[in-house]
Amino acid sequence: MPNRRSFVTSLLGAGAALPVLRATAFRGLAAAGPIAATRTPADLATDEDYWGEIQRAFELDRTMINLNNGGCSPAPTHVLEQMIRDLRFSNELPVDHMWRILEPRLESVRRELAAEFGCDTEEMAITRNASEANETMIFGLDLKRGDEILVTNQNYPRMLTSWDQRVRREGLVLKQISIPLPPPSQQDIVDRFRAAVTPRTRIIEVTHITNLSGQIMPVRAIVDFARPLGIEVFVDGAHAFAHFPFKRDDLDCDYYGTSLHKWLLAPVGTGFLYVRKSRQRQLWPLMAAPAEMNENVRKYEEIGTHPAANHNAISVALAFHQAIGAERKVARLRYLRDRWARPLVAESDRVKMLTPIDSDNSAGIGLVHVEGIDPGKLGGWLMDRYRIVSTPIVHPEFNGLRVTPNVYTTPGEVDTFAEAMRVAIRRGVA
Ligand SMILES: Cc1ncc(COP(=O)(O)O)c(C=O)c1O
């Protein structure tokens, strides 16, 4: 549990580049440590003195209530400032300042992210987002006509489109299974995957936590049954890393892709790809790399000229995340979710949470279905009347409104949303 000293030093020790911290932001952050002291995450989850300090690390437009942090989240001010500082410095003499001075600092980012994820430094590649990481997996393995890929029909559309391109180009077969919301059990999900496996199944792509309903998937159990069958499991962790606590060994997976501009609060354009050392030779990079790099994880970073500022600022975001602590963060996110979700469920039989809120298999993402209300119209109404940003979800098998607060969200903002929803449920949104 971080104390005041470790809170401050972890911020100061954020990688090779010392962040430019505005004095006010820094004072606010340092004040959070002693408030937290040795209290449990559950106890701290409702302490507005603590979360007030976290809120003040962000500069936001509070005339809007942003309940779509799942799309991508604002970065804390000091993270943004380090990126801007590095961009200015780069621009003075890019070939020297960017390539010679700043780019090598990527190695600190690699080391720190690997430690947080629980893998070896040589298994961690920095990407620009989860799409790049996931598409490296999707396009990287040699497969032949007739090979089967198993996914759910709730996997992220861009990933399904990527697979579909391989289907059209190479004659692969994409099998999509359906998962009920919320599912009766984690075992039910595993059983559905297992039942769809055939002797031709080569890959399972599973979303660690779905972007649609916030269902946390039983990744470990899927890896456990698939590996002995010679099936590779690709994990799309776009929403998982720094959202709820876990380590690589909890999943035991060989491949994992995530975005860092969602729950880690790093600047837009940041993500990572983990590939187990023993798998690197067989997984091709998206952009070509020389043969000498076959077993070098940096082959997945051969993307041409790009800003060093964005990826170097990951270290500052990671230090901020670690200073809060993963357990505290998820406890707060669940508290905020329950604060809007439970009163709405109690309000009317027409309201159903499609997220499993009564178990550990969900965190900050909540999907609420209201019978008789079109989610698109509801989202527009919330924006027009209340300036609330939410995410209408329309899937062939279910629909609802997705709500994703973040660590800077106030209970008052969540209450305003819940109150607006009560009005919508009682009077409609026409
Ligand atoms: C499950 C999932 N996978 C992949 C992505 C792609 O992430 P990005 O747009 O950051 O590449 C998203 C984005 O929301 C997602 O929710």
CSV table of C-alpha atoms and ligand atoms in Angstrom, one decimal:
chain,number,residue,atom,x,y,z
A,1,MET,CA,0.0,0.0,0.0
A,2,PRO,CA,1.7,3.3,-1.0
A,3,ASN,CA,2.4,5.7,1.8
A,4,ARG,CA,3.0,9.4,1.4
A,5,ARG,CA,6.7,8.9,0.8
A,6,SER,CA,6.3,6.2,-1.8
A,7,PHE,CA,3.5,8.1,-3.4
A,8,VAL,CA,5.8,11.1,-4.0
A,9,THR,CA,8.9,9.2,-4.9
A,10,SER,CA,7.0,7.0,-7.4
A,11,LEU,CA,5.9,10.1,-9.1
A,12,LEU,CA,9.4,11.6,-9.1
A,13,GLY,CA,10.9,8.3,-10.3
A,14,ALA,CA,8.7,8.1,-13.3
A,15,GLY,CA,11.2,6.8,-15.8
A,16,ALA,CA,14.2,8.5,-17.2
A,17,ALA,CA,12.4,11.7,-18.0
A,18,LEU,CA,11.6,13.7,-14.9
A,19,PRO,CA,8.1,15.1,-15.4
A,20,VAL,CA,7.5,18.8,-15.3
A,21,LEU,CA,5.0,19.0,-12.5
A,22,ARG,CA,3.0,22.1,-11.9
A,23,ALA,CA,3.4,23.1,-8.3
A,24,THR,CA,-0.3,23.0,-7.6
A,25,ALA,CA,-0.8,19.6,-9.3
A,26,PHE,CA,2.1,18.2,-7.4
A,27,ARG,CA,0.9,19.5,-4.0
A,28,GLY,CA,-2.5,18.0,-4.6
A,29,LEU,CA,-1.1,14.6,-5.5
A,30,ALA,CA,1.2,14.5,-2.5
A,31,ALA,CA,-1.7,15.3,-0.2
A,32,ALA,CA,-3.5,12.2,-1.2
A,33,GLY,CA,-1.0,9.8,0.3
A,34,PRO,CA,-1.4,10.7,4.0
A,35,ILE,CA,-5.2,10.6,3.6
A,36,ALA,CA,-5.0,7.1,2.3
A,37,ALA,CA,-2.6,6.0,5.0
A,38,THR,CA,-3.2,2.3,5.7
A,39,ARG,CA,-6.9,2.2,5.0
A,40,THR,CA,-8.5,-0.6,3.0
A,41,PRO,CA,-9.4,0.1,-0.7
A,42,ALA,CA,-13.1,-0.4,0.2
A,43,ASP,CA,-12.9,2.1,3.0
A,44,LEU,CA,-11.1,4.7,0.9
A,45,ALA,CA,-13.5,4.2,-2.1
A,46,THR,CA,-15.9,6.6,-0.4
A,47,ASP,CA,-13.5,9.2,0.9
A,48,GLU,CA,-14.0,12.3,-1.0
A,49,ASP,CA,-11.0,14.0,0.6
A,50,TYR,CA,-8.8,11.4,-1.1
A,51,TRP,CA,-10.5,11.3,-4.4
A,52,GLY,CA,-10.8,15.1,-4.4
A,53,GLU,CA,-7.0,15.2,-4.6
A,54,ILE,CA,-7.0,12.8,-7.5
A,55,GLN,CA,-9.7,14.9,-9.3
A,56,ARG,CA,-7.5,18.0,-8.9
A,57,ALA,CA,-4.7,16.3,-10.9
A,58,PHE,CA,-6.9,16.8,-14.0
A,59,GLU,CA,-7.9,19.9,-15.9
A,60,LEU,CA,-11.3,19.2,-17.2
A,61,ASP,CA,-14.4,20.9,-18.6
A,62,ARG,CA,-16.9,20.2,-15.8
A,63,THR,CA,-19.8,21.7,-17.8
A,64,MET,CA,-20.0,18.3,-19.4
A,65,ILE,CA,-20.3,15.0,-17.5
A,66,ASN,CA,-18.0,12.6,-19.2
A,67,LEU,CA,-19.2,9.0,-18.7
A,68,ASN,CA,-17.4,7.7,-21.7
A,69,ASN,CA,-13.9,7.2,-20.4
A,70,GLY,CA,-14.0,3.7,-22.1
A,71,GLY,CA,-13.5,5.4,-25.5
A,72,CYS,CA,-10.4,7.2,-24.2
A,73,SER,CA,-9.7,9.1,-21.1
A,74,PRO,CA,-8.2,12.5,-20.4
A,75,ALA,CA,-4.6,12.3,-19.0
A,76,PRO,CA,-3.7,14.0,-15.7
A,77,THR,CA,-2.3,17.4,-16.3
A,78,HIS,CA,1.3,16.5,-15.4
A,79,VAL,CA,1.3,13.6,-17.8
A,80,LEU,CA,0.1,16.0,-20.6
A,81,GLU,CA,2.7,18.5,-19.6
A,82,GLN,CA,5.6,16.1,-19.9
A,83,MET,CA,4.4,15.1,-23.3
A,84,ILE,CA,4.1,18.8,-24.4
A,85,ARG,CA,7.5,19.5,-23.0
A,86,ASP,CA,9.0,16.6,-24.9
A,87,LEU,CA,7.2,17.7,-28.1
A,88,ARG,CA,8.7,21.2,-27.8
A,89,PHE,CA,12.1,19.8,-27.1
A,90,SER,CA,11.9,17.4,-30.0
A,91,ASN,CA,10.9,20.1,-32.4
A,92,GLU,CA,14.0,22.2,-31.6
A,93,LEU,CA,16.1,19.6,-33.4
A,94,PRO,CA,14.2,16.4,-34.0
A,95,VAL,CA,17.0,14.3,-35.4
A,96,ASP,CA,19.0,14.9,-32.2
A,97,HIS,CA,16.5,15.7,-29.4
A,98,MET,CA,13.9,13.2,-30.5
A,99,TRP,CA,16.0,10.3,-32.0
A,100,ARG,CA,19.1,10.6,-29.9
A,101,ILE,CA,17.9,11.8,-26.5
A,102,LEU,CA,14.2,11.0,-26.1
A,103,GLU,CA,13.7,7.8,-28.1
A,104,PRO,CA,16.2,5.6,-26.2
A,105,ARG,CA,14.1,6.4,-23.0
A,106,LEU,CA,11.5,4.1,-24.4
A,107,GLU,CA,13.6,1.4,-22.8
A,108,SER,CA,12.6,2.7,-19.3
A,109,VAL,CA,8.9,2.7,-20.4
A,110,ARG,CA,9.3,-0.9,-21.5
A,111,ARG,CA,10.9,-2.0,-18.2
A,112,GLU,CA,8.3,-0.3,-16.1
A,113,LEU,CA,5.3,-1.6,-18.1
A,114,ALA,CA,6.8,-5.1,-18.1
A,115,ALA,CA,7.2,-5.0,-14.3
A,116,GLU,CA,3.6,-3.8,-13.9
A,117,PHE,CA,2.2,-6.4,-16.3
A,118,GLY,CA,4.4,-9.1,-14.8
A,119,CYS,CA,6.4,-10.2,-17.8
A,120,ASP,CA,10.0,-10.0,-18.9
A,121,THR,CA,11.2,-6.6,-20.3
A,122,GLU,CA,12.1,-8.5,-23.5
A,123,GLU,CA,8.5,-9.5,-23.9
A,124,MET,CA,7.0,-6.0,-24.0
A,125,ALA,CA,6.5,-3.9,-27.1
A,126,ILE,CA,5.2,-0.4,-27.0
A,127,THR,CA,2.5,0.3,-29.6
A,128,ARG,CA,0.2,3.2,-30.5
A,129,ASN,CA,-3.0,1.6,-29.3
A,130,ALA,CA,-4.7,-1.8,-28.8
A,131,SER,CA,-5.7,-2.0,-32.5
A,132,GLU,CA,-2.0,-2.0,-33.5
A,133,ALA,CA,-1.2,-4.6,-30.9
A,134,ASN,CA,-4.1,-6.8,-31.7
A,135,GLU,CA,-3.6,-6.5,-35.5
A,136,THR,CA,0.0,-7.6,-35.0
A,137,MET,CA,-1.4,-10.8,-33.5
A,138,ILE,CA,-4.2,-11.2,-36.0
A,139,PHE,CA,-2.0,-10.7,-39.1
A,140,GLY,CA,1.2,-12.1,-37.6
A,141,LEU,CA,0.7,-15.9,-37.5
A,142,ASP,CA,1.1,-18.0,-40.6
A,143,LEU,CA,-2.3,-19.8,-41.2
A,144,LYS,CA,-3.6,-21.8,-44.1
A,145,ARG,CA,-6.9,-22.0,-45.9
A,146,GLY,CA,-9.6,-23.8,-43.8
A,147,ASP,CA,-7.9,-23.0,-40.4
A,148,GLU,CA,-10.5,-21.9,-37.9
A,149,ILE,CA,-10.5,-18.8,-35.7
A,150,LEU,CA,-12.8,-18.8,-32.7
A,151,VAL,CA,-14.2,-15.5,-31.3
A,152,THR,CA,-17.4,-14.2,-29.7
A,153,ASN,CA,-19.8,-11.9,-31.5
A,154,GLN,CA,-18.9,-9.4,-28.8
A,155,ASN,CA,-15.3,-9.1,-29.8
A,156,TYR,CA,-14.3,-5.6,-30.9
A,157,PRO,CA,-15.5,-4.7,-34.4
A,158,ARG,CA,-12.1,-3.7,-35.7
A,159,MET,CA,-10.6,-7.0,-34.7
A,160,LEU,CA,-13.5,-8.9,-36.3
A,161,THR,CA,-12.9,-6.8,-39.5
A,162,SER,CA,-9.2,-7.7,-39.4
A,163,TRP,CA,-10.1,-11.4,-39.2
A,164,ASP,CA,-12.6,-11.0,-41.9
A,165,GLN,CA,-9.9,-9.5,-44.2
A,166,ARG,CA,-7.9,-12.7,-43.6
A,167,VAL,CA,-11.0,-14.7,-44.3
A,168,ARG,CA,-11.5,-12.9,-47.6
A,169,ARG,CA,-7.9,-13.0,-48.6
A,170,GLU,CA,-6.7,-16.4,-47.4
A,171,GLY,CA,-9.8,-18.5,-46.9
A,172,LEU,CA,-9.6,-18.8,-43.1
A,173,VAL,CA,-12.8,-19.6,-41.3
A,174,LEU,CA,-14.1,-17.3,-38.6
A,175,LYS,CA,-16.5,-18.8,-36.0
A,176,GLN,CA,-18.4,-16.5,-33.8
A,177,ILE,CA,-20.1,-17.7,-30.6
A,178,SER,CA,-22.8,-16.0,-28.6
A,179,ILE,CA,-22.5,-15.2,-24.9
A,180,PRO,CA,-25.7,-14.3,-22.9
A,181,LEU,CA,-25.6,-11.1,-20.8
A,182,PRO,CA,-25.0,-11.4,-18.0
A,183,PRO,CA,-23.9,-15.0,-18.4
A,184,PRO,CA,-25.1,-17.6,-15.9
A,185,SER,CA,-21.5,-18.3,-14.8
A,186,GLN,CA,-17.8,-18.0,-15.9
A,187,GLN,CA,-17.9,-21.8,-16.6
A,188,ASP,CA,-20.8,-21.3,-19.0
A,189,ILE,CA,-18.5,-19.0,-21.1
A,190,VAL,CA,-15.7,-21.5,-21.1
A,191,ASP,CA,-18.1,-24.3,-22.0
A,192,ARG,CA,-19.3,-22.3,-25.0
A,193,PHE,CA,-15.8,-21.8,-26.3
A,194,ARG,CA,-14.9,-25.4,-25.7
A,195,ALA,CA,-18.1,-26.6,-27.5
A,196,ALA,CA,-17.1,-24.6,-30.6
A,197,VAL,CA,-13.6,-26.0,-30.9
A,198,THR,CA,-12.9,-28.4,-33.8
A,199,PRO,CA,-9.8,-30.2,-34.9
A,200,ARG,CA,-9.2,-27.2,-37.3
A,201,THR,CA,-9.3,-24.5,-34.6
A,202,ARG,CA,-5.9,-22.7,-34.5
A,203,ILE,CA,-6.7,-19.5,-32.6
A,204,ILE,CA,-9.1,-18.2,-30.0
A,205,GLU,CA,-9.3,-14.4,-29.6
A,206,VAL,CA,-10.8,-13.4,-26.3
A,207,THR,CA,-11.5,-10.0,-25.0
A,208,HIS,CA,-10.2,-9.7,-21.4
A,209,ILE,CA,-13.1,-7.4,-20.5
A,210,THR,CA,-15.7,-6.6,-23.1
A,211,ASN,CA,-16.1,-3.0,-24.2
A,212,LEU,CA,-19.9,-3.6,-24.6
A,213,SER,CA,-21.0,-4.8,-21.2
A,214,GLY,CA,-17.8,-4.8,-19.0
A,215,GLN,CA,-18.0,-8.6,-18.6
A,216,ILE,CA,-14.5,-9.9,-17.4
A,217,MET,CA,-13.9,-13.1,-19.3
A,218,PRO,CA,-12.4,-16.3,-17.9
A,219,VAL,CA,-9.1,-16.0,-19.8
A,220,ARG,CA,-7.1,-18.3,-17.6
A,221,ALA,CA,-9.6,-21.2,-18.0
A,222,ILE,CA,-9.7,-20.7,-21.8
A,223,VAL,CA,-5.9,-20.7,-22.0
A,224,ASP,CA,-5.8,-23.8,-19.8
A,225,PHE,CA,-8.1,-25.9,-22.1
A,226,ALA,CA,-6.7,-24.4,-25.4
A,227,ARG,CA,-3.0,-24.8,-24.9
A,228,PRO,CA,-2.9,-28.6,-24.7
A,229,LEU,CA,-5.0,-28.6,-27.9
A,230,GLY,CA,-2.3,-26.5,-29.7
A,231,ILE,CA,-4.7,-23.6,-29.9
A,232,GLU,CA,-3.1,-20.1,-29.6
A,233,VAL,CA,-5.1,-17.7,-27.4
A,234,PHE,CA,-4.9,-14.0,-28.3
A,235,VAL,CA,-6.1,-11.7,-25.5
A,236,ASP,CA,-7.6,-8.3,-26.4
A,237,GLY,CA,-7.0,-6.4,-23.2
A,238,ALA,CA,-7.9,-3.0,-24.5
A,239,HIS,CA,-10.0,-2.1,-21.5
A,240,ALA,CA,-8.3,-4.3,-18.8
A,241,PHE,CA,-4.8,-3.0,-18.1
A,242,ALA,CA,-4.8,-0.5,-15.2
A,243,HIS,CA,-8.6,-0.9,-14.9
A,244,PHE,CA,-8.6,-3.8,-12.4
A,245,PRO,CA,-5.7,-5.7,-10.9
A,246,PHE,CA,-4.1,-8.7,-12.6
A,247,LYS,CA,-0.7,-10.0,-13.7
A,248,ARG,CA,0.4,-12.0,-16.7
A,249,ASP,CA,0.7,-15.1,-14.6
A,250,ASP,CA,-3.0,-14.9,-13.5
A,251,LEU,CA,-3.9,-15.3,-17.2
A,252,ASP,CA,-0.9,-17.5,-18.2
A,253,CYS,CA,-1.4,-16.1,-21.7
A,254,ASP,CA,1.2,-15.9,-24.5
A,255,TYR,CA,-0.1,-12.8,-26.3
A,256,TYR,CA,-1.8,-9.7,-24.9
A,257,GLY,CA,-2.7,-6.3,-26.5
A,258,THR,CA,-3.9,-3.2,-24.7
A,259,SER,CA,-4.5,0.5,-25.0
A,260,LEU,CA,-3.0,2.8,-22.5
A,261,HIS,CA,-5.1,5.9,-23.3
A,262,LYS,CA,-8.1,4.3,-21.7
A,263,TRP,CA,-7.6,3.2,-18.1
A,264,LEU,CA,-3.9,3.9,-17.5
A,265,LEU,CA,-4.6,7.6,-18.4
A,266,ALA,CA,-1.6,7.9,-20.7
A,267,PRO,CA,-1.7,10.3,-23.6
A,268,VAL,CA,-3.7,9.3,-26.7
A,269,GLY,CA,-1.7,7.1,-29.0
A,270,THR,CA,-0.3,4.7,-26.5
A,271,GLY,CA,-0.6,0.9,-26.1
A,272,PHE,CA,1.4,-2.3,-25.6
A,273,LEU,CA,1.8,-5.7,-27.1
A,274,TYR,CA,3.1,-8.6,-24.9
A,275,VAL,CA,4.4,-11.7,-26.7
A,276,ARG,CA,5.9,-14.5,-24.7
A,277,LYS,CA,9.6,-14.9,-25.6
A,278,SER,CA,9.1,-18.4,-27.0
A,279,ARG,CA,6.4,-17.1,-29.4
A,280,GLN,CA,8.2,-14.2,-30.8
A,281,ARG,CA,10.0,-16.1,-33.6
A,282,GLN,CA,6.6,-17.3,-35.1
A,283,LEU,CA,4.7,-14.0,-34.8
A,284,TRP,CA,5.5,-11.7,-37.7
A,285,PRO,CA,5.5,-7.9,-37.1
A,286,LEU,CA,2.9,-5.7,-38.9
A,287,MET,CA,5.6,-3.7,-40.5
A,288,ALA,CA,8.7,-5.5,-41.8
A,289,ALA,CA,11.8,-5.9,-39.6
A,290,PRO,CA,15.1,-7.5,-40.5
A,291,ALA,CA,15.7,-11.2,-39.9
A,292,GLU,CA,18.2,-10.5,-37.1
A,293,MET,CA,15.3,-9.1,-35.1
A,294,ASN,CA,13.2,-12.3,-35.3
A,295,GLU,CA,13.4,-12.9,-31.6
A,296,ASN,CA,13.7,-9.3,-30.6
A,297,VAL,CA,10.4,-7.8,-29.2
A,298,ARG,CA,11.4,-4.4,-30.7
A,299,LYS,CA,10.6,-5.8,-34.1
A,300,TYR,CA,6.9,-4.9,-33.3
A,301,GLU,CA,8.0,-1.3,-32.9
A,302,GLU,CA,9.4,-0.9,-36.5
A,303,ILE,CA,6.8,1.7,-37.4
A,304,GLY,CA,8.8,4.5,-38.9
A,305,THR,CA,9.2,8.0,-37.6
A,306,HIS,CA,6.8,8.8,-34.8
A,307,PRO,CA,6.8,11.1,-31.7
A,308,ALA,CA,8.8,10.0,-28.7
A,309,ALA,CA,6.9,12.3,-26.5
A,310,ASN,CA,3.7,10.3,-26.4
A,311,HIS,CA,5.2,7.0,-25.4
A,312,ASN,CA,7.7,8.4,-23.0
A,313,ALA,CA,4.8,10.0,-21.0
A,314,ILE,CA,3.5,6.5,-20.3
A,315,SER,CA,6.0,6.4,-17.4
A,316,VAL,CA,4.4,9.4,-15.7
A,317,ALA,CA,0.9,7.9,-16.2
A,318,LEU,CA,2.1,4.6,-14.8
A,319,ALA,CA,3.6,6.3,-11.7
A,320,PHE,CA,0.2,8.1,-11.1
A,321,HIS,CA,-1.6,4.8,-11.4
A,322,GLN,CA,0.8,3.0,-9.0
A,323,ALA,CA,0.5,5.9,-6.6
A,324,ILE,CA,-3.2,5.4,-6.4
A,325,GLY,CA,-2.8,1.6,-6.5
A,326,ALA,CA,-4.8,-0.9,-8.6
A,327,GLU,CA,-6.9,-2.2,-5.7
A,328,ARG,CA,-7.9,1.3,-4.7
A,329,LYS,CA,-8.7,2.3,-8.2
A,330,VAL,CA,-11.0,-0.7,-8.9
A,331,ALA,CA,-12.7,-0.2,-5.6
A,332,ARG,CA,-13.5,3.4,-6.4
A,333,LEU,CA,-14.7,2.5,-10.0
A,334,ARG,CA,-17.0,-0.2,-8.6
A,335,TYR,CA,-18.3,2.2,-6.0
A,336,LEU,CA,-19.1,4.8,-8.6
A,337,ARG,CA,-20.8,2.2,-10.8
A,338,ASP,CA,-22.9,0.8,-8.0
A,339,ARG,CA,-23.8,4.4,-7.0
A,340,TRP,CA,-25.7,4.8,-10.3
A,341,ALA,CA,-26.6,1.3,-11.2
A,342,ARG,CA,-28.2,0.0,-8.0
A,343,PRO,CA,-30.8,2.8,-7.6
A,344,LEU,CA,-31.8,2.4,-11.2
A,345,VAL,CA,-32.4,-1.3,-10.9
A,346,ALA,CA,-34.5,-0.6,-7.8
A,347,GLU,CA,-36.4,2.1,-9.7
A,348,SER,CA,-38.2,-0.1,-12.2
A,349,ASP,CA,-38.6,-3.7,-13.4
A,350,ARG,CA,-37.9,-2.3,-16.9
A,351,VAL,CA,-34.3,-1.7,-15.9
A,352,LYS,CA,-31.8,-4.5,-16.2
A,353,MET,CA,-28.0,-4.4,-15.7
A,354,LEU,CA,-26.4,-6.5,-18.4
A,355,THR,CA,-23.1,-6.2,-16.5
A,356,PRO,CA,-22.6,-8.8,-13.7
A,357,ILE,CA,-22.5,-6.2,-10.9
A,358,ASP,CA,-23.0,-8.8,-8.1
A,359,SER,CA,-19.7,-10.5,-8.8
A,360,ASP,CA,-16.0,-9.7,-9.3
A,361,ASN,CA,-16.4,-10.3,-13.0
A,362,SER,CA,-16.9,-6.6,-13.7
A,363,ALA,CA,-15.4,-3.3,-12.7
A,364,GLY,CA,-16.0,0.3,-13.9
A,365,ILE,CA,-17.9,-0.4,-17.1
A,366,GLY,CA,-21.6,-0.7,-16.7
A,367,LEU,CA,-24.3,-1.5,-19.4
A,368,VAL,CA,-27.9,-0.7,-18.5
A,369,HIS,CA,-30.8,-1.8,-20.5
A,370,VAL,CA,-34.1,0.1,-20.1
A,371,GLU,CA,-37.1,-1.7,-21.7
A,372,GLY,CA,-39.0,0.5,-24.0
A,373,ILE,CA,-36.3,3.2,-24.4
A,374,ASP,CA,-34.1,3.3,-27.5
A,375,PRO,CA,-30.4,3.7,-26.3
A,376,GLY,CA,-29.5,6.0,-29.2
A,377,LYS,CA,-32.4,8.4,-28.3
A,378,LEU,CA,-31.6,8.1,-24.6
A,379,GLY,CA,-27.9,9.0,-25.2
A,380,GLY,CA,-29.0,12.1,-27.4
A,381,TRP,CA,-31.5,13.1,-24.7
A,382,LEU,CA,-28.9,12.9,-21.9
A,383,MET,CA,-26.6,15.1,-24.0
A,384,ASP,CA,-29.2,17.6,-24.9
A,385,ARG,CA,-30.8,18.0,-21.5
A,386,TYR,CA,-27.9,17.3,-19.1
A,387,ARG,CA,-24.7,17.5,-21.1
A,388,ILE,CA,-23.9,13.9,-20.2
A,389,VAL,CA,-21.6,12.0,-22.5
A,390,SER,CA,-22.5,8.3,-22.6
A,391,THR,CA,-22.3,5.4,-25.1
A,392,PRO,CA,-25.4,3.9,-26.6
A,393,ILE,CA,-24.8,0.2,-27.5
A,394,VAL,CA,-26.8,-1.6,-30.1
A,395,HIS,CA,-25.9,-5.2,-30.7
A,396,PRO,CA,-28.0,-7.7,-32.6
A,397,GLU,CA,-28.7,-9.6,-29.3
A,398,PHE,CA,-29.0,-6.8,-26.8
A,399,ASN,CA,-28.9,-3.0,-26.3
A,400,GLY,CA,-28.3,-0.5,-23.6
A,401,LEU,CA,-26.4,2.5,-22.5
A,402,ARG,CA,-22.7,2.0,-21.5
A,403,VAL,CA,-21.5,4.1,-18.7
A,404,THR,CA,-17.8,4.5,-17.8
A,405,PRO,CA,-16.8,6.9,-15.1
A,406,ASN,CA,-13.1,7.3,-14.1
A,407,VAL,CA,-11.0,8.2,-11.1
A,408,TYR,CA,-11.7,11.9,-11.6
A,409,THR,CA,-15.5,11.5,-11.8
A,410,THR,CA,-17.3,13.0,-8.8
A,411,PRO,CA,-20.2,11.2,-7.0
A,412,GLY,CA,-22.3,14.3,-7.8
A,413,GLU,CA,-21.8,13.7,-11.5
A,414,VAL,CA,-22.8,10.1,-11.1
A,415,ASP,CA,-25.9,11.2,-9.1
A,416,THR,CA,-26.9,13.7,-11.8
A,417,PHE,CA,-26.7,10.9,-14.3
A,418,ALA,CA,-28.8,8.6,-12.1
A,419,GLU,CA,-31.4,11.3,-11.6
A,420,ALA,CA,-31.6,12.0,-15.3
A,421,MET,CA,-32.1,8.3,-15.9
A,422,ARG,CA,-34.9,8.3,-13.4
A,423,VAL,CA,-36.7,11.1,-15.3
A,424,ALA,CA,-36.2,9.2,-18.6
A,425,ILE,CA,-37.5,5.9,-17.1
A,426,ARG,CA,-40.6,7.7,-15.7
A,427,ARG,CA,-41.4,10.1,-18.5
A,428,GLY,CA,-39.6,8.7,-21.6
A,429,VAL,CA,-37.2,10.6,-23.9
A,430,ALA,CA,-39.5,11.5,-26.8
B,1,LIG,C1,-12.2,-4.5,-26.8
B,1,LIG,C2,-11.5,-3.4,-27.6
B,1,LIG,N1,-10.5,-3.8,-28.4
B,1,LIG,C3,-9.8,-3.0,-29.1
B,1,LIG,C4,-10.1,-1.6,-29.1
B,1,LIG,C5,-9.3,-0.7,-29.9
B,1,LIG,O1,-8.6,0.3,-29.1
B,1,LIG,P1,-7.9,1.5,-29.8
B,1,LIG,O2,-8.9,2.2,-30.6
B,1,LIG,O3,-7.3,2.2,-28.7
B,1,LIG,O4,-6.9,0.9,-30.7
B,1,LIG,C6,-11.1,-1.2,-28.3
B,1,LIG,C7,-11.5,0.3,-28.2
B,1,LIG,O5,-12.4,0.7,-27.6
B,1,LIG,C8,-11.8,-2.1,-27.5
B,1,LIG,O6,-12.8,-1.7,-26.7
